């Protein structure tokens, strides 16, 4: 039994984002009690620590914050060294000019191994205890990624990126349709915990990951629907991109609709990928399905995602980086779809989830619909996300998107202890601000402003420790 003593914030219970504020738990001098299996047995104020834990080993994180581990629901492993990519345009140019050639480099085993080591290092260094990862097309690279995550005790959900069609620049990433299905099945059989008991304790899982509809064909989607149906009840995941780039005519959304002749982009993942949105196969949507971006969804698409329990990985840094626009927060929340956060590393240039949440705050306070000459149109969508909503989106909403909310995402008793330590003494500006900032006389305002500063001003250098299931993780060069 270990007691971690520090300044604790988490979103308790199982609220919706609209209920996050009411569920914000805050213990300025707090205690998080973790048993030898890494399970949380108590969380509260140090002064109220039950006597039964008084003799437990105490780790005093004096002056530091303890937050639930960050959950990044959208990131690209083969883009580990692509954060700087300038594609001379938006999504499709960037993919063609930078990303397909860069991802092809993982064909080399040595490069792929180094990429996997670096990838897991970066997640641990950023306090990302759980990630839904778009994988490499190359099975050896996926093996390196899963081995590295397993050996270091990191939670991941990952799957090889599937491409069966597309431009020449991606030719090394493409396979035949038969090979795409075979390789995906082999990855599931090798790395996914197929046994229910094993699954209850597993940290690594597999997802089926067609890159996006433009990278596959109707027959690939039909075969993937059959494959997913075979493994759905074994907890296999599905993820892809949806409604990211709305450039008229030549952008991703219009191109997808033109190629498939469907009414809506979501239909292609929902079994309705034949012309006129006719049913051609089984749906890929469901409670373990995560659609990245979903910036430009119709009401019907949002309703269908809500109905099927599909989540959204909201990636505001990437949407700024690639000029993809802004997810309409109020409308998306109102639809009932769970919104989790994603760095979209590779298109996003930021690993550290508090900084992605920082961008999330900024893009939504800047939301205007429609964009016009009047900076304050009558249907102004600007909103000031509450810091509890930001914390929710970066932690519990991610656990929900990955159907792991019963095991992780907050500090409720019985959950596995995934948490990070943010130590302001490691960064003077952070420390000084938190010490000297104006403190309201009202305790709720004081708490909220403080959490806002803890999230918005955090930088990776203040992240000193990352724990998964009670175990402190190390980078390949040792403790951070
Ligand atoms: N759509 C298809 N592939 C990608 C990718 O690698 N990144 C992003 N952001 N969108 C995509
Ligand atoms: Zn992406």
PDB file of C-alpha atoms and ligand atoms in Angstrom, residues 74 76 78-79 91-92 94-95 99-100 103 134 163 210-215 240-242 244-245 252 265 269 292-293 315 318-319 321-322 324 343-348, ligand 1:
ATOM      1  CA  UNK A  74      -5.777  10.282 -31.630  1.00  0.00           C
ATOM      2  CA  UNK A  76       0.033   8.755 -35.378  1.00  0.00           C
ATOM      3  CA  UNK A  78       4.665   6.541 -37.949  1.00  0.00           C
ATOM      4  CA  UNK A  79       4.645  10.347 -37.771  1.00  0.00           C
ATOM      5  CA  UNK A  91      -4.605  17.940 -45.401  1.00  0.00           C
ATOM      6  CA  UNK A  92      -4.373  16.213 -48.780  1.00  0.00           C
ATOM      7  CA  UNK A  94       0.398  17.521 -46.545  1.00  0.00           C
ATOM      8  CA  UNK A  95      -0.338  13.772 -46.725  1.00  0.00           C
ATOM      9  CA  UNK A  99       3.384  12.152 -44.630  1.00  0.00           C
ATOM     10  CA  UNK A 100       3.195   9.241 -47.045  1.00  0.00           C
ATOM     11  CA  UNK A 103       5.690   6.991 -42.976  1.00  0.00           C
ATOM     12  CA  UNK A 134      -2.866   5.098 -35.670  1.00  0.00           C
ATOM     13  CA  UNK A 163      -4.374   1.580 -47.251  1.00  0.00           C
ATOM     14  CA  UNK A 210      -8.377   2.190 -42.240  1.00  0.00           C
ATOM     15  CA  UNK A 211      -6.513   5.459 -42.758  1.00  0.00           C
ATOM     16  CA  UNK A 212      -9.650   7.165 -44.090  1.00  0.00           C
ATOM     17  CA  UNK A 213     -12.265   6.335 -46.684  1.00  0.00           C
ATOM     18  CA  UNK A 214     -10.109   7.760 -49.488  1.00  0.00           C
ATOM     19  CA  UNK A 215      -7.363   5.217 -48.647  1.00  0.00           C
ATOM     20  CA  UNK A 240     -10.455   6.472 -38.558  1.00  0.00           C
ATOM     21  CA  UNK A 241     -10.732  10.092 -39.715  1.00  0.00           C
ATOM     22  CA  UNK A 242     -14.031  11.852 -40.398  1.00  0.00           C
ATOM     23  CA  UNK A 244     -11.664  16.928 -41.292  1.00  0.00           C
ATOM     24  CA  UNK A 245     -11.022  19.040 -44.386  1.00  0.00           C
ATOM     25  CA  UNK A 252     -11.234  15.505 -48.129  1.00  0.00           C
ATOM     26  CA  UNK A 265     -19.044  10.854 -45.128  1.00  0.00           C
ATOM     27  CA  UNK A 269     -17.971   3.801 -42.066  1.00  0.00           C
ATOM     28  CA  UNK A 292     -10.983  11.668 -35.308  1.00  0.00           C
ATOM     29  CA  UNK A 293     -11.763  15.334 -36.009  1.00  0.00           C
ATOM     30  CA  UNK A 315      -7.863  17.608 -32.189  1.00  0.00           C
ATOM     31  CA  UNK A 318      -4.068  19.768 -35.579  1.00  0.00           C
ATOM     32  CA  UNK A 319      -7.087  21.678 -36.857  1.00  0.00           C
ATOM     33  CA  UNK A 321      -2.000  23.316 -37.971  1.00  0.00           C
ATOM     34  CA  UNK A 322      -3.786  22.036 -41.101  1.00  0.00           C
ATOM     35  CA  UNK A 324      -9.246  22.309 -40.855  1.00  0.00           C
ATOM     36  CA  UNK A 343      -3.083  15.507 -30.079  1.00  0.00           C
ATOM     37  CA  UNK A 344      -3.127  14.084 -33.643  1.00  0.00           C
ATOM     38  CA  UNK A 345       0.645  14.115 -33.236  1.00  0.00           C
ATOM     39  CA  UNK A 346       2.261  14.471 -36.580  1.00  0.00           C
ATOM     40  CA  UNK A 347      -0.418  16.904 -37.734  1.00  0.00           C
ATOM     41  CA  UNK A 348      -0.567  18.322 -34.267  1.00  0.00           C
TER      42      UNK A 348
HETATM   43  N1  LIG B   1      -6.480  11.795 -42.817  1.00  0.00           N
HETATM   44  C1  LIG B   1      -5.906  10.705 -43.384  1.00  0.00           C
HETATM   45  N2  LIG B   1      -4.677  10.503 -42.892  1.00  0.00           N
HETATM   46  C2  LIG B   1      -4.463  11.473 -41.981  1.00  0.00           C
HETATM   47  C3  LIG B   1      -3.353  11.783 -41.150  1.00  0.00           C
HETATM   48  O1  LIG B   1      -2.324  11.122 -41.126  1.00  0.00           O
HETATM   49  N3  LIG B   1      -3.524  12.866 -40.328  1.00  0.00           N
HETATM   50  C4  LIG B   1      -4.657  13.619 -40.317  1.00  0.00           C
HETATM   51  N4  LIG B   1      -4.736  14.646 -39.502  1.00  0.00           N
HETATM   52  N5  LIG B   1      -5.695  13.348 -41.117  1.00  0.00           N
HETATM   53  C5  LIG B   1      -5.598  12.291 -41.948  1.00  0.00           C
END
